[in-house]
Amino acid sequence: SRFESCWPALMKDSHGVVIIFNPELPSHLKELEMWYSCFVQQQPLLDAQCLLVAHHKPGTAGDTENLSLASPLNKLRLIHSNLEEDPEDVRIEFMKYFRSIISIMNESREREEMSIIS
């Protein structure tokens, strides 16, 4: 991975991580754990700040039922995207994710303010 030297800059002050992968590629499924470890666990971010997007290419069967991920990935929010069939579903799920990130940020800011006051 020739971009590893850039990772610290990408991670700095990030509030959320979206990992998009092709569920039909076994190599992507293997790499998922490495991305999760580097970008979520080592930051550290909450699992709620991570969104997995299994992107199905046009024309692929896209077996959305049987994608079983190993722990700890199976605890993360996972959406299936197929922009040919359900672009609206993906948009709604993204909005839910962004809203959850904003509320997490607000809660942590309130905690910081309370700790400064007290």
Short mmCIF file of N, CA, C and O in Angstrom, two decimals:
data_model
loop_
_atom_site.label_atom_id
_atom_site.label_comp_id
_atom_site.label_asym_id
_atom_site.label_seq_id
_atom_site.Cartn_x
_atom_site.Cartn_y
_atom_site.Cartn_z
N SER A 1 0.84 -1.19 0.00
CA SER A 1 0.00 0.00 0.00
C SER A 1 0.88 1.24 0.00
O SER A 1 1.43 1.63 1.02
N ARG A 2 1.01 1.86 -1.16
CA ARG A 2 1.99 2.94 -1.29
C ARG A 2 1.52 4.24 -0.64
O ARG A 2 2.25 5.19 -0.57
N PHE A 3 0.25 4.27 -0.20
CA PHE A 3 -0.25 5.52 0.40
C PHE A 3 -0.19 5.52 1.91
O PHE A 3 -0.70 6.43 2.55
N GLU A 4 0.42 4.48 2.51
CA GLU A 4 0.39 4.37 3.97
C GLU A 4 1.00 5.58 4.66
O GLU A 4 0.56 5.96 5.74
N SER A 5 1.99 6.22 4.02
CA SER A 5 2.62 7.39 4.65
C SER A 5 1.63 8.56 4.76
O SER A 5 1.81 9.46 5.58
N CYS A 6 0.57 8.54 3.94
CA CYS A 6 -0.44 9.61 3.98
C CYS A 6 -1.51 9.36 5.04
O CYS A 6 -2.27 10.27 5.36
N TRP A 7 -1.59 8.13 5.54
CA TRP A 7 -2.70 7.78 6.43
C TRP A 7 -2.81 8.69 7.65
O TRP A 7 -3.91 9.13 7.97
N PRO A 8 -1.70 8.99 8.34
CA PRO A 8 -1.85 9.86 9.53
C PRO A 8 -2.51 11.20 9.19
O PRO A 8 -3.34 11.70 9.96
N ALA A 9 -2.17 11.76 8.03
CA ALA A 9 -2.78 13.04 7.63
C ALA A 9 -4.27 12.86 7.35
O ALA A 9 -5.10 13.70 7.70
N LEU A 10 -4.63 11.73 6.72
CA LEU A 10 -6.04 11.46 6.43
C LEU A 10 -6.84 11.28 7.72
O LEU A 10 -7.99 11.67 7.82
N MET A 11 -6.21 10.65 8.71
CA MET A 11 -6.92 10.31 9.94
C MET A 11 -7.04 11.48 10.90
O MET A 11 -7.93 11.49 11.74
N LYS A 12 -6.15 12.46 10.76
CA LYS A 12 -6.10 13.54 11.75
C LYS A 12 -7.45 14.24 11.86
O LYS A 12 -8.01 14.69 10.86
N ASP A 13 -7.95 14.31 13.08
CA ASP A 13 -9.21 15.02 13.37
C ASP A 13 -10.43 14.47 12.62
O ASP A 13 -11.41 15.18 12.47
N SER A 14 -10.36 13.23 12.15
CA SER A 14 -11.53 12.70 11.46
C SER A 14 -12.58 12.27 12.47
O SER A 14 -12.26 11.85 13.58
N HIS A 15 -13.83 12.40 12.08
CA HIS A 15 -14.95 12.06 12.96
C HIS A 15 -15.69 10.81 12.49
O HIS A 15 -16.56 10.31 13.19
N GLY A 16 -15.38 10.36 11.29
CA GLY A 16 -16.06 9.19 10.77
C GLY A 16 -15.25 8.53 9.68
O GLY A 16 -14.39 9.16 9.06
N VAL A 17 -15.53 7.25 9.46
CA VAL A 17 -14.82 6.49 8.44
C VAL A 17 -15.87 5.70 7.64
O VAL A 17 -16.68 4.99 8.22
N VAL A 18 -15.85 5.87 6.32
CA VAL A 18 -16.71 5.08 5.43
C VAL A 18 -15.80 4.16 4.63
O VAL A 18 -14.88 4.63 3.95
N ILE A 19 -16.02 2.86 4.75
CA ILE A 19 -15.20 1.89 4.01
C ILE A 19 -16.09 1.26 2.93
O ILE A 19 -17.08 0.60 3.23
N ILE A 20 -15.73 1.50 1.67
CA ILE A 20 -16.50 0.97 0.54
C ILE A 20 -15.70 -0.20 -0.04
O ILE A 20 -14.51 -0.07 -0.29
N PHE A 21 -16.38 -1.32 -0.23
CA PHE A 21 -15.66 -2.49 -0.72
C PHE A 21 -16.55 -3.28 -1.68
O PHE A 21 -17.77 -3.10 -1.71
N ASN A 22 -15.90 -4.14 -2.46
CA ASN A 22 -16.63 -5.01 -3.39
C ASN A 22 -16.77 -6.37 -2.71
O ASN A 22 -15.78 -7.09 -2.55
N PRO A 23 -17.99 -6.74 -2.29
CA PRO A 23 -18.16 -7.99 -1.54
C PRO A 23 -17.89 -9.24 -2.37
O PRO A 23 -17.77 -10.33 -1.83
N GLU A 24 -17.77 -9.06 -3.71
CA GLU A 24 -17.48 -10.22 -4.55
C GLU A 24 -15.99 -10.53 -4.64
O GLU A 24 -15.60 -11.55 -5.19
N LEU A 25 -15.16 -9.65 -4.10
CA LEU A 25 -13.71 -9.89 -4.14
C LEU A 25 -13.19 -10.37 -2.79
O LEU A 25 -13.21 -9.61 -1.82
N PRO A 26 -12.73 -11.61 -2.71
CA PRO A 26 -12.21 -12.12 -1.44
C PRO A 26 -11.09 -11.25 -0.87
O PRO A 26 -10.99 -11.08 0.34
N SER A 27 -10.27 -10.64 -1.74
CA SER A 27 -9.17 -9.79 -1.26
C SER A 27 -9.73 -8.57 -0.51
O SER A 27 -9.17 -8.12 0.48
N HIS A 28 -10.85 -8.04 -0.98
CA HIS A 28 -11.46 -6.89 -0.30
C HIS A 28 -11.94 -7.30 1.09
O HIS A 28 -11.80 -6.54 2.04
N LEU A 29 -12.53 -8.48 1.18
CA LEU A 29 -13.04 -8.94 2.47
C LEU A 29 -11.89 -9.11 3.47
O LEU A 29 -12.03 -8.81 4.65
N LYS A 30 -10.73 -9.58 2.97
CA LYS A 30 -9.55 -9.73 3.84
C LYS A 30 -9.04 -8.36 4.29
O LYS A 30 -8.67 -8.16 5.44
N GLU A 31 -9.01 -7.40 3.36
CA GLU A 31 -8.45 -6.08 3.67
C GLU A 31 -9.34 -5.28 4.62
O GLU A 31 -8.86 -4.38 5.31
N LEU A 32 -10.64 -5.60 4.64
CA LEU A 32 -11.57 -4.87 5.50
C LEU A 32 -11.07 -4.78 6.94
O LEU A 32 -11.15 -3.74 7.57
N GLU A 33 -10.56 -5.91 7.45
CA GLU A 33 -10.12 -5.94 8.85
C GLU A 33 -8.94 -5.00 9.07
O GLU A 33 -8.85 -4.34 10.10
N MET A 34 -8.05 -4.94 8.08
CA MET A 34 -6.88 -4.06 8.19
C MET A 34 -7.32 -2.59 8.18
O MET A 34 -6.85 -1.79 8.99
N TRP A 35 -8.25 -2.23 7.29
CA TRP A 35 -8.75 -0.85 7.23
C TRP A 35 -9.43 -0.48 8.54
O TRP A 35 -9.22 0.61 9.08
N TYR A 36 -10.24 -1.39 9.05
CA TYR A 36 -10.96 -1.14 10.30
C TYR A 36 -9.97 -0.94 11.44
O TYR A 36 -10.09 -0.01 12.24
N SER A 37 -8.98 -1.81 11.49
CA SER A 37 -7.98 -1.72 12.56
C SER A 37 -7.23 -0.38 12.50
O SER A 37 -7.09 0.31 13.51
N CYS A 38 -6.78 0.00 11.31
CA CYS A 38 -5.97 1.23 11.17
C CYS A 38 -6.80 2.49 11.36
O CYS A 38 -6.37 3.42 12.03
N PHE A 39 -7.97 2.54 10.73
CA PHE A 39 -8.71 3.80 10.67
C PHE A 39 -9.73 3.97 11.78
O PHE A 39 -10.16 5.08 12.04
N VAL A 40 -10.15 2.87 12.41
CA VAL A 40 -11.17 3.00 13.46
C VAL A 40 -10.57 2.68 14.82
O VAL A 40 -10.54 3.53 15.71
N GLN A 41 -10.03 1.47 14.98
CA GLN A 41 -9.57 1.05 16.30
C GLN A 41 -8.36 1.84 16.80
O GLN A 41 -8.28 2.16 17.97
N GLN A 42 -7.43 2.16 15.89
CA GLN A 42 -6.21 2.82 16.35
C GLN A 42 -6.39 4.33 16.57
O GLN A 42 -5.51 4.99 17.10
N GLN A 43 -7.53 4.88 16.15
CA GLN A 43 -7.68 6.35 16.26
C GLN A 43 -7.82 6.87 17.70
O GLN A 43 -7.17 7.84 17.99
N PRO A 44 -8.64 6.41 18.59
CA PRO A 44 -9.70 5.41 18.37
C PRO A 44 -11.03 6.10 18.10
O PRO A 44 -11.33 7.14 18.67
N LEU A 45 -11.80 5.51 17.20
CA LEU A 45 -13.17 5.97 16.95
C LEU A 45 -14.13 4.92 17.48
O LEU A 45 -13.77 3.76 17.64
N LEU A 46 -15.37 5.33 17.71
CA LEU A 46 -16.40 4.37 18.09
C LEU A 46 -16.84 3.59 16.86
O LEU A 46 -16.77 4.10 15.73
N ASP A 47 -17.34 2.38 17.08
CA ASP A 47 -17.88 1.61 15.95
C ASP A 47 -18.99 2.37 15.25
O ASP A 47 -19.17 2.26 14.04
N ALA A 48 -19.75 3.16 16.01
CA ALA A 48 -20.86 3.93 15.42
C ALA A 48 -20.35 4.99 14.44
O ALA A 48 -21.13 5.53 13.65
N GLN A 49 -19.06 5.29 14.49
CA GLN A 49 -18.49 6.30 13.59
C GLN A 49 -17.99 5.68 12.29
O GLN A 49 -17.42 6.36 11.45
N CYS A 50 -18.22 4.37 12.14
CA CYS A 50 -17.77 3.68 10.93
C CYS A 50 -18.96 3.13 10.16
O CYS A 50 -19.90 2.59 10.74
N LEU A 51 -18.94 3.30 8.85
CA LEU A 51 -19.98 2.76 7.98
C LEU A 51 -19.32 1.89 6.92
O LEU A 51 -18.36 2.31 6.27
N LEU A 52 -19.82 0.67 6.77
CA LEU A 52 -19.34 -0.21 5.71
C LEU A 52 -20.35 -0.16 4.55
O LEU A 52 -21.55 -0.23 4.76
N VAL A 53 -19.81 -0.02 3.34
CA VAL A 53 -20.67 -0.01 2.15
C VAL A 53 -20.23 -1.14 1.23
O VAL A 53 -19.12 -1.10 0.68
N ALA A 54 -21.08 -2.16 1.11
CA ALA A 54 -20.81 -3.24 0.16
C ALA A 54 -21.39 -2.81 -1.18
O ALA A 54 -22.60 -2.75 -1.36
N HIS A 55 -20.49 -2.46 -2.11
CA HIS A 55 -20.95 -1.89 -3.38
C HIS A 55 -21.01 -2.99 -4.44
O HIS A 55 -20.02 -3.63 -4.74
N HIS A 56 -22.20 -3.17 -4.98
CA HIS A 56 -22.40 -4.19 -6.02
C HIS A 56 -22.38 -3.52 -7.38
O HIS A 56 -23.14 -2.59 -7.64
N LYS A 57 -21.49 -4.00 -8.24
CA LYS A 57 -21.37 -3.40 -9.57
C LYS A 57 -22.60 -3.73 -10.42
O LYS A 57 -23.23 -4.76 -10.20
N PRO A 58 -22.91 -2.85 -11.39
CA PRO A 58 -24.04 -3.15 -12.28
C PRO A 58 -23.86 -4.52 -12.93
O PRO A 58 -22.75 -4.87 -13.33
N GLY A 59 -24.95 -5.25 -12.97
CA GLY A 59 -24.89 -6.55 -13.65
C GLY A 59 -24.43 -7.70 -12.78
O GLY A 59 -24.47 -8.84 -13.21
N THR A 60 -23.96 -7.41 -11.56
CA THR A 60 -23.58 -8.52 -10.69
C THR A 60 -24.81 -8.92 -9.88
O THR A 60 -25.67 -8.10 -9.59
N ALA A 61 -24.86 -10.18 -9.53
CA ALA A 61 -26.04 -10.70 -8.84
C ALA A 61 -26.25 -9.98 -7.51
O ALA A 61 -27.36 -9.66 -7.13
N GLY A 62 -25.15 -9.72 -6.82
CA GLY A 62 -25.25 -8.99 -5.56
C GLY A 62 -26.03 -9.75 -4.51
O GLY A 62 -27.17 -9.41 -4.20
N ASP A 63 -25.44 -10.79 -3.98
CA ASP A 63 -26.10 -11.58 -2.94
C ASP A 63 -26.01 -10.83 -1.62
O ASP A 63 -25.05 -10.96 -0.87
N THR A 64 -27.04 -10.05 -1.33
CA THR A 64 -26.98 -9.18 -0.15
C THR A 64 -27.32 -9.93 1.12
O THR A 64 -27.03 -9.47 2.21
N GLU A 65 -27.94 -11.08 1.00
CA GLU A 65 -28.39 -11.80 2.20
C GLU A 65 -27.24 -12.51 2.90
O GLU A 65 -27.21 -12.61 4.11
N ASN A 66 -26.33 -13.07 2.11
CA ASN A 66 -25.36 -14.00 2.70
C ASN A 66 -23.98 -13.43 2.96
O ASN A 66 -23.01 -14.16 3.01
N LEU A 67 -23.88 -12.11 3.07
CA LEU A 67 -22.57 -11.53 3.37
C LEU A 67 -22.38 -11.56 4.88
O LEU A 67 -22.95 -10.76 5.61
N SER A 68 -21.60 -12.54 5.35
CA SER A 68 -21.38 -12.61 6.79
C SER A 68 -19.94 -12.19 7.07
O SER A 68 -19.00 -12.78 6.53
N LEU A 69 -19.79 -11.17 7.89
CA LEU A 69 -18.47 -10.66 8.22
C LEU A 69 -18.07 -11.16 9.60
O LEU A 69 -18.91 -11.32 10.48
N ALA A 70 -16.78 -11.37 9.77
CA ALA A 70 -16.27 -11.84 11.06
C ALA A 70 -16.35 -10.71 12.08
O ALA A 70 -16.39 -9.53 11.74
N SER A 71 -16.34 -11.09 13.34
CA SER A 71 -16.25 -10.11 14.42
C SER A 71 -14.87 -9.45 14.33
O SER A 71 -13.90 -10.12 13.97
N PRO A 72 -14.70 -8.17 14.59
CA PRO A 72 -15.67 -7.20 15.09
C PRO A 72 -16.44 -6.47 13.98
O PRO A 72 -17.25 -5.62 14.28
N LEU A 73 -16.16 -6.83 12.71
CA LEU A 73 -16.81 -6.12 11.61
C LEU A 73 -18.32 -6.32 11.58
O LEU A 73 -19.06 -5.47 11.13
N ASN A 74 -18.77 -7.47 12.11
CA ASN A 74 -20.21 -7.76 12.05
C ASN A 74 -21.03 -6.87 12.98
O ASN A 74 -22.25 -6.91 12.96
N LYS A 75 -20.34 -6.06 13.81
CA LYS A 75 -21.06 -5.14 14.70
C LYS A 75 -21.26 -3.76 14.06
O LYS A 75 -21.93 -2.90 14.60
N LEU A 76 -20.63 -3.54 12.91
CA LEU A 76 -20.68 -2.23 12.26
C LEU A 76 -21.93 -2.08 11.40
O LEU A 76 -22.49 -3.07 10.94
N ARG A 77 -22.33 -0.83 11.19
CA ARG A 77 -23.46 -0.58 10.29
C ARG A 77 -23.01 -0.92 8.87
O ARG A 77 -21.97 -0.43 8.40
N LEU A 78 -23.78 -1.75 8.19
CA LEU A 78 -23.43 -2.19 6.83
C LEU A 78 -24.59 -1.87 5.91
O LEU A 78 -25.74 -2.19 6.21
N ILE A 79 -24.29 -1.22 4.81
CA ILE A 79 -25.33 -1.02 3.79
C ILE A 79 -24.85 -1.61 2.47
O ILE A 79 -23.65 -1.67 2.20
N HIS A 80 -25.81 -2.07 1.69
CA HIS A 80 -25.50 -2.58 0.35
C HIS A 80 -25.88 -1.51 -0.65
O HIS A 80 -26.98 -0.97 -0.59
N SER A 81 -24.96 -1.20 -1.53
CA SER A 81 -25.30 -0.18 -2.53
C SER A 81 -25.30 -0.80 -3.92
O SER A 81 -24.40 -1.56 -4.27
N ASN A 82 -26.36 -0.52 -4.63
CA ASN A 82 -26.45 -0.89 -6.03
C ASN A 82 -27.12 0.30 -6.69
O ASN A 82 -28.33 0.47 -6.61
N LEU A 83 -26.30 1.17 -7.27
CA LEU A 83 -26.81 2.47 -7.69
C LEU A 83 -27.77 2.37 -8.87
O LEU A 83 -28.52 3.29 -9.15
N GLU A 84 -27.76 1.21 -9.55
CA GLU A 84 -28.74 1.01 -10.63
C GLU A 84 -30.14 0.84 -10.05
O GLU A 84 -31.10 1.40 -10.54
N GLU A 85 -30.22 0.05 -8.98
CA GLU A 85 -31.54 -0.34 -8.47
C GLU A 85 -32.05 0.57 -7.36
O GLU A 85 -33.20 0.96 -7.36
N ASP A 86 -31.19 0.88 -6.38
CA ASP A 86 -31.67 1.56 -5.17
C ASP A 86 -30.85 2.78 -4.77
O ASP A 86 -30.38 2.85 -3.64
N PRO A 87 -30.67 3.75 -5.66
CA PRO A 87 -29.86 4.91 -5.24
C PRO A 87 -30.48 5.64 -4.05
O PRO A 87 -29.78 6.16 -3.20
N GLU A 88 -31.81 5.65 -3.97
CA GLU A 88 -32.48 6.39 -2.91
C GLU A 88 -32.23 5.75 -1.54
O GLU A 88 -32.01 6.44 -0.55
N ASP A 89 -32.24 4.41 -1.50
CA ASP A 89 -31.96 3.70 -0.25
C ASP A 89 -30.58 4.07 0.28
O ASP A 89 -30.39 4.28 1.48
N VAL A 90 -29.61 4.11 -0.62
CA VAL A 90 -28.23 4.43 -0.22
C VAL A 90 -28.17 5.85 0.34
O VAL A 90 -27.55 6.11 1.37
N ARG A 91 -28.86 6.77 -0.32
CA ARG A 91 -28.86 8.16 0.12
C ARG A 91 -29.47 8.27 1.53
O ARG A 91 -28.93 8.96 2.40
N ILE A 92 -30.56 7.57 1.77
CA ILE A 92 -31.23 7.61 3.07
C ILE A 92 -30.29 7.06 4.16
O ILE A 92 -30.16 7.64 5.24
N GLU A 93 -29.62 5.94 3.85
CA GLU A 93 -28.70 5.34 4.83
C GLU A 93 -27.53 6.26 5.13
O GLU A 93 -27.09 6.38 6.28
N PHE A 94 -27.01 6.95 4.09
CA PHE A 94 -25.92 7.90 4.31
C PHE A 94 -26.37 9.04 5.21
O PHE A 94 -25.63 9.47 6.09
N MET A 95 -27.58 9.52 4.98
CA MET A 95 -28.08 10.63 5.80
C MET A 95 -28.20 10.19 7.26
O MET A 95 -27.86 10.94 8.17
N LYS A 96 -28.68 8.97 7.49
CA LYS A 96 -28.78 8.45 8.86
C LYS A 96 -27.39 8.40 9.50
O LYS A 96 -27.21 8.77 10.66
N TYR A 97 -26.42 7.93 8.72
CA TYR A 97 -25.05 7.83 9.22
C TYR A 97 -24.51 9.22 9.57
O TYR A 97 -23.95 9.43 10.66
N PHE A 98 -24.68 10.20 8.68
CA PHE A 98 -24.18 11.55 8.95
C PHE A 98 -24.84 12.15 10.18
O PHE A 98 -24.19 12.80 10.98
N ARG A 99 -26.13 11.91 10.31
CA ARG A 99 -26.83 12.42 11.50
C ARG A 99 -26.25 11.82 12.78
O ARG A 99 -26.08 12.50 13.78
N SER A 100 -25.94 10.52 12.74
CA SER A 100 -25.39 9.88 13.94
C SER A 100 -24.00 10.44 14.26
O SER A 100 -23.66 10.64 15.42
N ILE A 101 -23.20 10.74 13.23
CA ILE A 101 -21.87 11.34 13.44
C ILE A 101 -22.02 12.71 14.10
O ILE A 101 -21.31 13.05 15.04
N ILE A 102 -22.96 13.50 13.59
CA ILE A 102 -23.16 14.85 14.14
C ILE A 102 -23.57 14.77 15.60
O ILE A 102 -23.08 15.52 16.44
N SER A 103 -24.45 13.82 15.94
CA SER A 103 -24.89 13.75 17.35
C SER A 103 -23.73 13.27 18.24
O SER A 103 -23.59 13.75 19.36
N ILE A 104 -22.89 12.37 17.75
CA ILE A 104 -21.72 11.94 18.52
C ILE A 104 -20.78 13.13 18.76
O ILE A 104 -20.27 13.33 19.86
N MET A 105 -20.56 13.95 17.71
CA MET A 105 -19.70 15.13 17.84
C MET A 105 -20.28 16.11 18.85
O MET A 105 -19.55 16.66 19.68
N ASN A 106 -21.59 16.33 18.78
CA ASN A 106 -22.24 17.26 19.72
C ASN A 106 -22.11 16.78 21.16
O ASN A 106 -21.82 17.56 22.06
N GLU A 107 -22.32 15.46 21.35
CA GLU A 107 -22.21 14.91 22.71
C GLU A 107 -20.80 15.08 23.26
O GLU A 107 -20.62 15.46 24.41
N SER A 108 -19.80 14.82 22.42
CA SER A 108 -18.43 14.92 22.94
C SER A 108 -18.06 16.38 23.21
O SER A 108 -17.34 16.68 24.16
N ARG A 109 -18.60 17.30 22.39
CA ARG A 109 -18.33 18.72 22.64
C ARG A 109 -18.98 19.16 23.96
O ARG A 109 -18.37 19.88 24.75
N GLU A 110 -20.21 18.69 24.19
CA GLU A 110 -20.89 19.03 25.45
C GLU A 110 -20.12 18.48 26.66
O GLU A 110 -19.98 19.15 27.67
N ARG A 111 -19.61 17.25 26.52
CA ARG A 111 -18.81 16.66 27.62
C ARG A 111 -17.57 17.50 27.90
O ARG A 111 -17.22 17.75 29.03
N GLU A 112 -16.90 17.93 26.82
CA GLU A 112 -15.71 18.77 26.99
C GLU A 112 -16.04 20.07 27.69
O GLU A 112 -15.33 20.52 28.58
N GLU A 113 -17.15 20.69 27.26
CA GLU A 113 -17.54 21.97 27.87
C GLU A 113 -17.86 21.79 29.34
O GLU A 113 -17.48 22.62 30.17
N MET A 114 -18.55 20.68 29.68
CA MET A 114 -18.88 20.42 31.08
C MET A 114 -17.62 20.20 31.91
O MET A 114 -17.52 20.66 33.04
N SER A 115 -16.63 19.51 31.31
CA SER A 115 -15.41 19.25 32.06
C SER A 115 -14.61 20.53 32.30
O SER A 115 -13.94 20.71 33.30
N ILE A 116 -14.71 21.47 31.35
CA ILE A 116 -14.04 22.76 31.51
C ILE A 116 -14.73 23.57 32.61
O ILE A 116 -14.08 24.16 33.47
N ILE A 117 -16.08 23.54 32.59
CA ILE A 117 -16.86 24.28 33.61
C ILE A 117 -16.58 23.73 35.00
O ILE A 117 -16.37 24.48 35.95
N SER A 118 -16.60 22.40 35.11
CA SER A 118 -16.40 21.81 36.44
C SER A 118 -14.90 21.70 36.65
O SER A 118 -14.38 21.40 37.62
#
